[in-house]
mmCIF file of C-alpha atoms and ligand atoms in Angstrom:
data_model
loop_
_atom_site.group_PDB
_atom_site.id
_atom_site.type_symbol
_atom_site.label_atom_id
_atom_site.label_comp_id
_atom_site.label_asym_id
_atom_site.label_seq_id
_atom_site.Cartn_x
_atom_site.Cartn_y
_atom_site.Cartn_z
ATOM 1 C CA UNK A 1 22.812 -12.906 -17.095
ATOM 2 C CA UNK A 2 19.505 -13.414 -16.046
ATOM 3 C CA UNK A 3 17.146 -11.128 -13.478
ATOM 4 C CA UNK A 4 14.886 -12.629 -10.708
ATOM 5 C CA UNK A 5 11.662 -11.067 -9.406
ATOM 6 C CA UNK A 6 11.287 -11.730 -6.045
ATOM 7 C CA UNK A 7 9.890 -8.890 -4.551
ATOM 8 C CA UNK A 8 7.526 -6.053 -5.047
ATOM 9 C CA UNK A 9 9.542 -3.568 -3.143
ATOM 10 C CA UNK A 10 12.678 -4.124 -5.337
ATOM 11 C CA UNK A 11 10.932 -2.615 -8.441
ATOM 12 C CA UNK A 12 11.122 1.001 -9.211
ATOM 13 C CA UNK A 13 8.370 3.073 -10.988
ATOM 14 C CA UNK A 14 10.263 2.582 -14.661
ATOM 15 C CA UNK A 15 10.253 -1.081 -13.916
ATOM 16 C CA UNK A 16 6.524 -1.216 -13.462
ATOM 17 C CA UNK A 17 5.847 1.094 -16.182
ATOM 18 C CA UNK A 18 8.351 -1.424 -18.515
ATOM 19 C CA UNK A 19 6.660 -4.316 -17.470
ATOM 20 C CA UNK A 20 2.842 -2.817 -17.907
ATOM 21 C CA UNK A 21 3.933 -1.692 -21.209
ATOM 22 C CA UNK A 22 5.403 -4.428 -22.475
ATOM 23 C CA UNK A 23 1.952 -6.842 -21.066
ATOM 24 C CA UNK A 24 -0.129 -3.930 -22.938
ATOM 25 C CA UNK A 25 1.745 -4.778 -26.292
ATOM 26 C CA UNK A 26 1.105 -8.678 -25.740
ATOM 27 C CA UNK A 27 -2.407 -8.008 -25.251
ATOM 28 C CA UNK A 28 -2.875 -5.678 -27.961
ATOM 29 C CA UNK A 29 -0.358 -6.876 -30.699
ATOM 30 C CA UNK A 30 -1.031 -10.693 -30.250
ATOM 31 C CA UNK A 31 1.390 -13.233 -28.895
ATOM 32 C CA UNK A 32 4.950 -12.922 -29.973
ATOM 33 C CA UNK A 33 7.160 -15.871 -29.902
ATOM 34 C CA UNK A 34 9.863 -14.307 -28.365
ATOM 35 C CA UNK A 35 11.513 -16.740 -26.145
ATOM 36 C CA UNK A 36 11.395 -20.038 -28.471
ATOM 37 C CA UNK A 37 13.527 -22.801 -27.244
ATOM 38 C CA UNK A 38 14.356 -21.414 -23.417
ATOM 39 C CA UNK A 39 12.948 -23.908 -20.534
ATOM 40 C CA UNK A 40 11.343 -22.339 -17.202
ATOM 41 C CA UNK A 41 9.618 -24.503 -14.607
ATOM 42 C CA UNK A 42 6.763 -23.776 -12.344
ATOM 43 C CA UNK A 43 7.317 -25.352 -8.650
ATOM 44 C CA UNK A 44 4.313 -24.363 -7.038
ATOM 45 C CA UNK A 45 3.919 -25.949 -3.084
ATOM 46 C CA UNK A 46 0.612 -24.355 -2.322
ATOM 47 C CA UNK A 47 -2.588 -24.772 -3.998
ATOM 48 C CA UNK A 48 -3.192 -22.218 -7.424
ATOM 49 C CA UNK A 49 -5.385 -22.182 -10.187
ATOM 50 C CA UNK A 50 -4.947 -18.330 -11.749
ATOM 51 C CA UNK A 51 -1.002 -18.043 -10.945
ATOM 52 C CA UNK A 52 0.496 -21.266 -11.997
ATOM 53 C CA UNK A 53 -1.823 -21.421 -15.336
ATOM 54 C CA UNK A 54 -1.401 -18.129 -16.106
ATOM 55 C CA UNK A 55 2.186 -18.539 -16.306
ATOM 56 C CA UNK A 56 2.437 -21.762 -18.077
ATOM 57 C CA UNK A 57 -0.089 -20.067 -20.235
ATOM 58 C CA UNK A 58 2.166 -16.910 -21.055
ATOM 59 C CA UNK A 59 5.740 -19.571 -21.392
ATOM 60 C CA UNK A 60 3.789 -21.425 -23.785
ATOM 61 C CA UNK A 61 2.500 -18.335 -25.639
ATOM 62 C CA UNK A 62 6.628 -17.120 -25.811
ATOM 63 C CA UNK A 63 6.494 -20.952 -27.465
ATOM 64 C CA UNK A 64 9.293 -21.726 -24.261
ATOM 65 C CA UNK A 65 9.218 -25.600 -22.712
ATOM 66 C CA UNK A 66 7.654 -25.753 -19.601
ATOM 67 C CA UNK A 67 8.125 -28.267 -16.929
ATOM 68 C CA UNK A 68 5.403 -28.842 -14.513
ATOM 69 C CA UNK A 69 7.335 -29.563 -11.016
ATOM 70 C CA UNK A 70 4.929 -32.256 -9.334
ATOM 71 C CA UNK A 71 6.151 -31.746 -5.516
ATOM 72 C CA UNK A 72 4.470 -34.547 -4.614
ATOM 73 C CA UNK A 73 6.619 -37.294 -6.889
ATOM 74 C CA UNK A 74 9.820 -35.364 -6.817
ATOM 75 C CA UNK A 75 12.929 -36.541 -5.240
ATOM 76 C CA UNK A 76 12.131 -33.678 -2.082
ATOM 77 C CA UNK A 77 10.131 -35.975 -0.796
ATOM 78 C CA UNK A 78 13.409 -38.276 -0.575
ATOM 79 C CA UNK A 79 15.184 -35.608 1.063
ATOM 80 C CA UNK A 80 17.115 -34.044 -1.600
ATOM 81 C CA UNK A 81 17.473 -30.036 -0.754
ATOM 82 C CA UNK A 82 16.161 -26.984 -2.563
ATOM 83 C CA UNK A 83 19.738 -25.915 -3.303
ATOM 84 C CA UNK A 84 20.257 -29.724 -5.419
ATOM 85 C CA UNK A 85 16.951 -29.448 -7.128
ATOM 86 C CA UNK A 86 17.716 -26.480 -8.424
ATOM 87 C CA UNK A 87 20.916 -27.688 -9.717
ATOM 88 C CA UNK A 88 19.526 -30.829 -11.051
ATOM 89 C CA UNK A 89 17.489 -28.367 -12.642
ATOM 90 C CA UNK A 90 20.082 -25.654 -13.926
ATOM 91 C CA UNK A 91 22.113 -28.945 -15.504
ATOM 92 C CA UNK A 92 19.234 -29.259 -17.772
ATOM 93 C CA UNK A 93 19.134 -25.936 -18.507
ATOM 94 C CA UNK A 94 15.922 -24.754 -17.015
ATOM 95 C CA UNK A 95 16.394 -20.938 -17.086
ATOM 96 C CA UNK A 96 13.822 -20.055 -15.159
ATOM 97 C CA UNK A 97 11.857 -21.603 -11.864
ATOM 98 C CA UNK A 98 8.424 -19.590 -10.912
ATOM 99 C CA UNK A 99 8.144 -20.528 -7.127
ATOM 100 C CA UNK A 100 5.264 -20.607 -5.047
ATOM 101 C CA UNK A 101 5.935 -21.457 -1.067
ATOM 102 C CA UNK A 102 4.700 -20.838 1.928
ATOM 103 C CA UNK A 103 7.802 -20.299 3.866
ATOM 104 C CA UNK A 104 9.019 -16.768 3.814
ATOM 105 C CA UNK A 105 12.605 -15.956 2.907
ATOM 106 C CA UNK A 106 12.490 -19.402 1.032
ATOM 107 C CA UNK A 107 12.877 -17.079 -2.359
ATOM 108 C CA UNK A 108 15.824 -14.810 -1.258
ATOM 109 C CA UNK A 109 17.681 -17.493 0.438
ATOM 110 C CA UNK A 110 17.585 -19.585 -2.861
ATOM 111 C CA UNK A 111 18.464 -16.394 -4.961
ATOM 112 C CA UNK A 112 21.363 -15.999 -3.100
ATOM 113 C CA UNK A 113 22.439 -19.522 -3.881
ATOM 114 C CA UNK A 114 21.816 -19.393 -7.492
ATOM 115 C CA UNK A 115 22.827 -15.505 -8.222
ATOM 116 C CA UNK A 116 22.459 -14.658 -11.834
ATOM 117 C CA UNK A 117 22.508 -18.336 -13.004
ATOM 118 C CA UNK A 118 18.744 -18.922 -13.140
ATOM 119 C CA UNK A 119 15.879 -16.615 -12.704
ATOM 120 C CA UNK A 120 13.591 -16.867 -10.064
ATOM 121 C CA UNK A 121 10.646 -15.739 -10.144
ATOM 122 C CA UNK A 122 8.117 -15.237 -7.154
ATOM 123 C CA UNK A 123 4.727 -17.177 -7.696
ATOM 124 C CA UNK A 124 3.644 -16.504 -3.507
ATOM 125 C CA UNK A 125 5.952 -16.388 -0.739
ATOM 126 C CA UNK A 126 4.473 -16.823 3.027
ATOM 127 C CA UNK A 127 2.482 -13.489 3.870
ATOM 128 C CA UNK A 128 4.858 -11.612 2.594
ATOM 129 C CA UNK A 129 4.628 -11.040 -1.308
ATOM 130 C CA UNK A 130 3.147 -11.762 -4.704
ATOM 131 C CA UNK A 131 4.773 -9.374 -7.390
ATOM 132 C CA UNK A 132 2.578 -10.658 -10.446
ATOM 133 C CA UNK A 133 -0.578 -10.092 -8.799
ATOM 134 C CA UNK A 134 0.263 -6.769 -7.527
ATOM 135 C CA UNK A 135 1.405 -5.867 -11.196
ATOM 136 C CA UNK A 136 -1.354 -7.492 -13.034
ATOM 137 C CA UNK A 137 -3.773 -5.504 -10.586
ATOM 138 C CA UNK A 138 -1.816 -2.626 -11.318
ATOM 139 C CA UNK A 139 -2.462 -3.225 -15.573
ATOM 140 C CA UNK A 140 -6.117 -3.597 -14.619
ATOM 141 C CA UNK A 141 -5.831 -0.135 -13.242
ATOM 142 C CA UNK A 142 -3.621 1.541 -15.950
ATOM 143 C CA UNK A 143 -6.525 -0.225 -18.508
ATOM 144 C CA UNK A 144 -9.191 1.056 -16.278
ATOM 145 C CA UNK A 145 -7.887 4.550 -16.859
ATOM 146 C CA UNK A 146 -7.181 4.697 -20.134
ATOM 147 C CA UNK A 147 -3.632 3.770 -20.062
ATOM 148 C CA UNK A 148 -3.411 7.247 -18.093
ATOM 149 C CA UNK A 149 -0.382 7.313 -16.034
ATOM 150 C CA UNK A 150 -1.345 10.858 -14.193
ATOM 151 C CA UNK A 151 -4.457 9.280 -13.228
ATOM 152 C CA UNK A 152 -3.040 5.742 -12.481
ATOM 153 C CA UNK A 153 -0.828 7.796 -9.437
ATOM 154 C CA UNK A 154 -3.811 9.567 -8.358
ATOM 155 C CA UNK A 155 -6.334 6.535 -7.870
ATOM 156 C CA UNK A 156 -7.659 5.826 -4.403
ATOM 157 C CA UNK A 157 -7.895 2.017 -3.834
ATOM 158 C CA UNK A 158 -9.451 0.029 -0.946
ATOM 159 C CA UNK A 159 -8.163 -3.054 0.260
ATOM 160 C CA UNK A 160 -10.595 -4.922 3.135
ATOM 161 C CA UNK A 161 -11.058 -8.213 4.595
ATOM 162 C CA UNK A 162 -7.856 -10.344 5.729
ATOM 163 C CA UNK A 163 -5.011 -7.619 5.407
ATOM 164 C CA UNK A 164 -3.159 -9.479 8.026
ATOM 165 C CA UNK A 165 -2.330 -13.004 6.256
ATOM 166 C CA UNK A 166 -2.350 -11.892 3.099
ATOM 167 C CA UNK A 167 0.483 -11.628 0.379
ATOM 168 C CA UNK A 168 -1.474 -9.503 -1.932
ATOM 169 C CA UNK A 169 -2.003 -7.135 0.587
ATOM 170 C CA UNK A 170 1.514 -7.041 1.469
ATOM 171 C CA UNK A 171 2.330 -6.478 -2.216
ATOM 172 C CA UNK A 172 0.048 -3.845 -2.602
ATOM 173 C CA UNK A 173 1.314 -1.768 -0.082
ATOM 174 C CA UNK A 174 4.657 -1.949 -1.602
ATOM 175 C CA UNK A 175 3.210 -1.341 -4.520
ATOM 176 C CA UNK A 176 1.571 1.794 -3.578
ATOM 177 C CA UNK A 177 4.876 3.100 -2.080
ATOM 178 C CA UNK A 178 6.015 2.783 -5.484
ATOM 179 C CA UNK A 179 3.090 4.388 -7.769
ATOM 180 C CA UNK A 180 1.957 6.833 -5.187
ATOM 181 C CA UNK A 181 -1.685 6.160 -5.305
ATOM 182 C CA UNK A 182 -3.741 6.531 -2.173
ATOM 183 C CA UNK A 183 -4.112 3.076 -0.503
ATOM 184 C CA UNK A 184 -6.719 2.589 2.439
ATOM 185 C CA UNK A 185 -6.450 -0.572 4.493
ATOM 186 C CA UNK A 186 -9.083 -1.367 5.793
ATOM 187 C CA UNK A 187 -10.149 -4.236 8.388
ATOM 188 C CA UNK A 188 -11.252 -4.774 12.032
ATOM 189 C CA UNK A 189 -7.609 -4.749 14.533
ATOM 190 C CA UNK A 190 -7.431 -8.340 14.378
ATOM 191 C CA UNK A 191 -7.339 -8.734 10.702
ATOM 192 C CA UNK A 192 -5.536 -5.281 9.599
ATOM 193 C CA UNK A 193 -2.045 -5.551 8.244
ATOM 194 C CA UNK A 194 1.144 -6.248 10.211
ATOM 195 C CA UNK A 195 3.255 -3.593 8.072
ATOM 196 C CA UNK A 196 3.443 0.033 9.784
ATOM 197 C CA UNK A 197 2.115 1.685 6.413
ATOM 198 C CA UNK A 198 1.220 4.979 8.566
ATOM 199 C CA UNK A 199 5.315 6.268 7.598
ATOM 200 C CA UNK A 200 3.877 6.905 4.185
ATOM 201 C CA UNK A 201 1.451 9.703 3.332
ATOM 202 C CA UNK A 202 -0.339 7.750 0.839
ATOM 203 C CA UNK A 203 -1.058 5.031 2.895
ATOM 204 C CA UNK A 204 -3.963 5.032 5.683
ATOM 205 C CA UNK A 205 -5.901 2.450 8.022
ATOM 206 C CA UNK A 206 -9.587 2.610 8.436
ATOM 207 C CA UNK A 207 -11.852 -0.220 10.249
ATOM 208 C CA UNK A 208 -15.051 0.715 8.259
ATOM 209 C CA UNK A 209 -16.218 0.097 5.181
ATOM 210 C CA UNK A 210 -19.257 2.299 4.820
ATOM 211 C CA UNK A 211 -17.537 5.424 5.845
ATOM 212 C CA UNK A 212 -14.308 4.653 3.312
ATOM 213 C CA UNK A 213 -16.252 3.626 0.343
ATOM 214 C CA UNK A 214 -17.444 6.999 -1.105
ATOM 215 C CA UNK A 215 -13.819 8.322 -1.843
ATOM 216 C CA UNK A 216 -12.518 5.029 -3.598
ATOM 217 C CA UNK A 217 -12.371 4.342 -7.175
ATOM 218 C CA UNK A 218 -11.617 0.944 -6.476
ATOM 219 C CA UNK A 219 -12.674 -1.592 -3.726
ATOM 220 C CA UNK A 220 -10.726 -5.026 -3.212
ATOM 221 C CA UNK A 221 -11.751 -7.570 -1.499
ATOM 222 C CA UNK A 222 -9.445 -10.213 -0.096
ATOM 223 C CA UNK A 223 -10.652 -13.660 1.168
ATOM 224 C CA UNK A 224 -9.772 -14.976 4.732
ATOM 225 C CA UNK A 225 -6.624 -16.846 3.980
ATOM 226 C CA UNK A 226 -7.328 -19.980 6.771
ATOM 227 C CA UNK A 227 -4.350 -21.979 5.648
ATOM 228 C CA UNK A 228 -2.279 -18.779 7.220
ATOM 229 C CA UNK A 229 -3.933 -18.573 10.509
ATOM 230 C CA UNK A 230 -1.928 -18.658 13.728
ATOM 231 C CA UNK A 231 -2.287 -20.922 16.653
ATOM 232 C CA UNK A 232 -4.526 -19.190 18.453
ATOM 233 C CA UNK A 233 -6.386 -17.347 15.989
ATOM 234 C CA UNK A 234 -10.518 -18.189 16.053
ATOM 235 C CA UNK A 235 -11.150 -18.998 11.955
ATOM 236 C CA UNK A 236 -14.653 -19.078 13.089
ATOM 237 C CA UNK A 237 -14.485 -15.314 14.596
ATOM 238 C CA UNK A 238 -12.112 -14.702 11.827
ATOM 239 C CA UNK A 239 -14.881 -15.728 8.963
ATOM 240 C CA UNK A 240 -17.065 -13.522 10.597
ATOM 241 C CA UNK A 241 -15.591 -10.599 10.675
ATOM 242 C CA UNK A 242 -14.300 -11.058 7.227
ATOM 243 C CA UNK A 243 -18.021 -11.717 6.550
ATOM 244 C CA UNK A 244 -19.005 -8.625 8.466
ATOM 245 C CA UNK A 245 -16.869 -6.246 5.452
ATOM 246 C CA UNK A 246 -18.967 -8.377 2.498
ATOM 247 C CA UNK A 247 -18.835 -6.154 -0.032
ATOM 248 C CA UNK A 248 -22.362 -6.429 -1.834
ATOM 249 C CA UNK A 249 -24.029 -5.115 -4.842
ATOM 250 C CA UNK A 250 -26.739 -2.567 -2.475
ATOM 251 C CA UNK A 251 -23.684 -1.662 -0.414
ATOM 252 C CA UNK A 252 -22.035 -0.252 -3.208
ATOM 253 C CA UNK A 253 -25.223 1.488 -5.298
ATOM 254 C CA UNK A 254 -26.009 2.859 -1.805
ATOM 255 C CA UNK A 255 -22.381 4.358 -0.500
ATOM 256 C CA UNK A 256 -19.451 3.781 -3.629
ATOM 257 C CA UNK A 257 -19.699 6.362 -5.924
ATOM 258 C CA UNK A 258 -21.382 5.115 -9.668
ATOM 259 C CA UNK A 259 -18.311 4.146 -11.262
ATOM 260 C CA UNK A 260 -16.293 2.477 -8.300
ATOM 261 C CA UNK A 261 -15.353 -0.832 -9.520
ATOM 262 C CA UNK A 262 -14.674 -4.034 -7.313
ATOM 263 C CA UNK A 263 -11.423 -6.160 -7.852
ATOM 264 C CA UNK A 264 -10.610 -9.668 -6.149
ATOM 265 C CA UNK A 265 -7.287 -11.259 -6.595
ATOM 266 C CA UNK A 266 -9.119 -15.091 -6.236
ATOM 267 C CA UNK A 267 -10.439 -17.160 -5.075
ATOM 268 C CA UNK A 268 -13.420 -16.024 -4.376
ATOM 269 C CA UNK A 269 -15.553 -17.215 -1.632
ATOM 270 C CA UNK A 270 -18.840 -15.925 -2.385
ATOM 271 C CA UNK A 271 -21.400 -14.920 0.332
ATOM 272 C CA UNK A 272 -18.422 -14.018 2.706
ATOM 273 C CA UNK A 273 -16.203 -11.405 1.247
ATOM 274 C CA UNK A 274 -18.213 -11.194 -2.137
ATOM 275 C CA UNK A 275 -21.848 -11.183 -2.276
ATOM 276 C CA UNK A 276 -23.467 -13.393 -5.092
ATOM 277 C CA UNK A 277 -25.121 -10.190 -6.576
ATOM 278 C CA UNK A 278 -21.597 -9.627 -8.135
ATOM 279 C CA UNK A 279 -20.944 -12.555 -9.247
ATOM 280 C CA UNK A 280 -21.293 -13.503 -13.261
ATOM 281 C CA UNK A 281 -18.120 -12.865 -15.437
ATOM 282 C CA UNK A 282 -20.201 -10.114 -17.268
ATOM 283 C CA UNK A 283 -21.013 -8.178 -13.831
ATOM 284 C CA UNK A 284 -20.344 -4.170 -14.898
ATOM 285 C CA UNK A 285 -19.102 -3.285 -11.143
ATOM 286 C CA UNK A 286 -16.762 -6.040 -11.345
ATOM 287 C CA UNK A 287 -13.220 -6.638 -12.922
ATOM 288 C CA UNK A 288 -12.006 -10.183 -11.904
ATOM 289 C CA UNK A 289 -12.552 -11.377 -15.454
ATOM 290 C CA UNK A 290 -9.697 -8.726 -17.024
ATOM 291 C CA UNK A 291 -7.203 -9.561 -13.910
ATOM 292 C CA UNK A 292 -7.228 -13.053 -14.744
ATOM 293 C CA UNK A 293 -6.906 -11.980 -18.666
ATOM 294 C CA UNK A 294 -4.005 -9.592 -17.318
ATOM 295 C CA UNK A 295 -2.379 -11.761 -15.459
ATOM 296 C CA UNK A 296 -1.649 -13.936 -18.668
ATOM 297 C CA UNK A 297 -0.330 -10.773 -20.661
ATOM 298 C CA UNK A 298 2.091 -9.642 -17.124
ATOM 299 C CA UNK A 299 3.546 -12.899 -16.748
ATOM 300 C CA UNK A 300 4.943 -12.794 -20.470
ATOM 301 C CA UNK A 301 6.095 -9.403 -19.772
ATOM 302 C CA UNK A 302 8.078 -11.039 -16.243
ATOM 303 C CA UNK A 303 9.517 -13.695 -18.018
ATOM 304 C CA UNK A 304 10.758 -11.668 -20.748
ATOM 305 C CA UNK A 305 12.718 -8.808 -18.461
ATOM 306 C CA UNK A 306 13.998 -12.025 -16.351
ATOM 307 C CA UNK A 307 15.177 -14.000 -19.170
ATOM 308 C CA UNK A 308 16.522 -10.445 -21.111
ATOM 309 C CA UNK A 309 17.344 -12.263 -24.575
ATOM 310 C CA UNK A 310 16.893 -8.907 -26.856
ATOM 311 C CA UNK A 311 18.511 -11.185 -29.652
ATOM 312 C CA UNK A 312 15.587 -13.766 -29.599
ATOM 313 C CA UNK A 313 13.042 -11.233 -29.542
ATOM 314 C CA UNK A 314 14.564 -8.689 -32.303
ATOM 315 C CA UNK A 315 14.467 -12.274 -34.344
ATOM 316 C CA UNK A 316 10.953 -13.310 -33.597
ATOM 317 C CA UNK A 317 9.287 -9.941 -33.365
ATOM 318 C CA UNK A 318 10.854 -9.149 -36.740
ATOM 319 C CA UNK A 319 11.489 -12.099 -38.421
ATOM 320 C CA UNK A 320 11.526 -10.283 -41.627
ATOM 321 C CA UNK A 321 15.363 -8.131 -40.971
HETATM 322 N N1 CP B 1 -4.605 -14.824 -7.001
HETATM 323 C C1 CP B 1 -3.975 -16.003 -6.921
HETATM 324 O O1 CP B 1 -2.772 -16.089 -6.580
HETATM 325 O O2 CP B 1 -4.744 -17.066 -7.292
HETATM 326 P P1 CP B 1 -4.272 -18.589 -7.299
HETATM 327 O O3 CP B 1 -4.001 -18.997 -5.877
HETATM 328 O O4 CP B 1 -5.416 -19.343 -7.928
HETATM 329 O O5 CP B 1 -3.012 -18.666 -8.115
#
């Protein structure tokens, strides 16, 4: 029986704690081999550098085969349906399929075709999630604190730029629902988030920077995503205002407090949401570099809980007994 993760709001706090745990131990106990021989394959139909890497990366860590889907040259392009790839797949016993896509629902809709058959595994979906970013975020946080848990929950985090189009943002708010930390959105009316976060206490809108900044420990900036814009929607005005919320080095030594650090989720488009000042994968203020590490270690820890083989791993970890 094998477990999907399609979406943030389906995990519970154990979960997340499980899964950060379990990426901690990869990170600081070396790479097990605990999922030898098993076959997952990355189908990613949007652009990604960190995300589909990452997770080859961590499969080929856990020393499992991994088949790089090329949309492009597959047999989709000669009409054959999602439902028959993945059964072409599942007949050569892929066990897992990490799924990037820009159509929303695309990930439930094919859950509920292949049940507990195959794991799925949610690389991006539309505007509406990205569970391993939100949870590798979340390790950079737990790291960033120590590995304190009491002080994980009682972070305050800033998101700004383009809330509205953006899956991270969408996955953050679900995650905050789950961990409890305080979560300010904040972005101009035309780019703040679609979700009604004001039902939760925890959760608040703000359309300036300057005045939020002091009482965050952590500032994240998220690019405008123009690939998601609506008919309609200026990208021009758009950039701007996006451009308008740069977060820059003498913004932050004049209103963040001394130890607020700034997070992106990538790609960065430095000198609109970023300023260069921050750039430089050595940059104190900044922690891009460990999300990227951390998003290695989280995806192990995903495929392990999806694939659930505690045989393999007691064998592997322990090879000794
Ligand atoms: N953060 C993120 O999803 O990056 P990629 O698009 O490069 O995978």
């Amino acid at each position: 029986m094998k477990k999907s993760l399609i979406s943030t709001a389906s995990l519970d706090l154990e979960t997340v704690k499980h899964l950060m745990a379990l990426a901690t131990e990869r990170l600081d106990e070396g790479y097990a081999t605990s999922l030898r021989g098993h076959t997952c394959a990355t189908l990613f139909f949007e652009p990604s550098t960190r995300t589909r890497l990452s997770f080859e990366l961590a499969a080929q860590h856990m020393e499992m085969n991994v088949l790089n889907f090329n949309v492009k040259t597959s047999s989709l392009t000669k009409g054959e349906s999602f439902e028959d790839t993945l059964d072409t797949l599942m007949a050569m016993e892929v066990e897992a399929v990490i799924l990037r896509h820009k159509e929303d629902g695309l990930h439930e809709r094919l859950l509920g075709y292949v049940g507990d058959e195959l794991s799925i595994i949610n690389a991006g979906s539309g505007v509406t999630d990205h569970p391993t970013q939100a949870l590798l975020d979340a390790l950079t946080l737990y790291h960033l604190v120590d590995d304190d848990m009491d002080r994980l929950c009682n972070l305050t985090i800033g998101i700004v730029g383009d809330l509205r189009h953006s899956r991270v943002a969408s996955a953050h708010i679900a995650l905050a629902k789950i961990m409890g930390w305080n979560l300010v959105l904040i972005a101009p009316d035309e780019l703040q988030t679609f979700h009604d976060p004001t039902e939760h206490s925890n959760i608040n809108t703000s359309d300036s920077l300057k005045e939020t900044l002091p009482q965050l420990d952590v500032v994240m900036a998220l690019r405008l995503q123009k690939e998601r814009l609506g008919e309609g929607e200026s990208c021009e005005k758009a950039q701007a205002l996006v451009e308008s919320l740069q977060i820059t080095e003498a913004l932050m030594n004049s209103y963040a407090q001394p130890e607020c650090k700034v997070m992106h989720p990538g790609p960065i488009n430095w000198g609109v949401e970023l300023g260069h000042c921050l750039s430089g994968r050595h940059n104190p203020r900044t922690l891009m570099q460990q999300q990227v590490r951390n998003g290695v270690a989280i995806r192990m820890a995903a495929l392990e809980w999806c694939l659930n083989n505690p045989e393999v791993v007691e064998e592997d970890v322990n090879p000794a007994l």
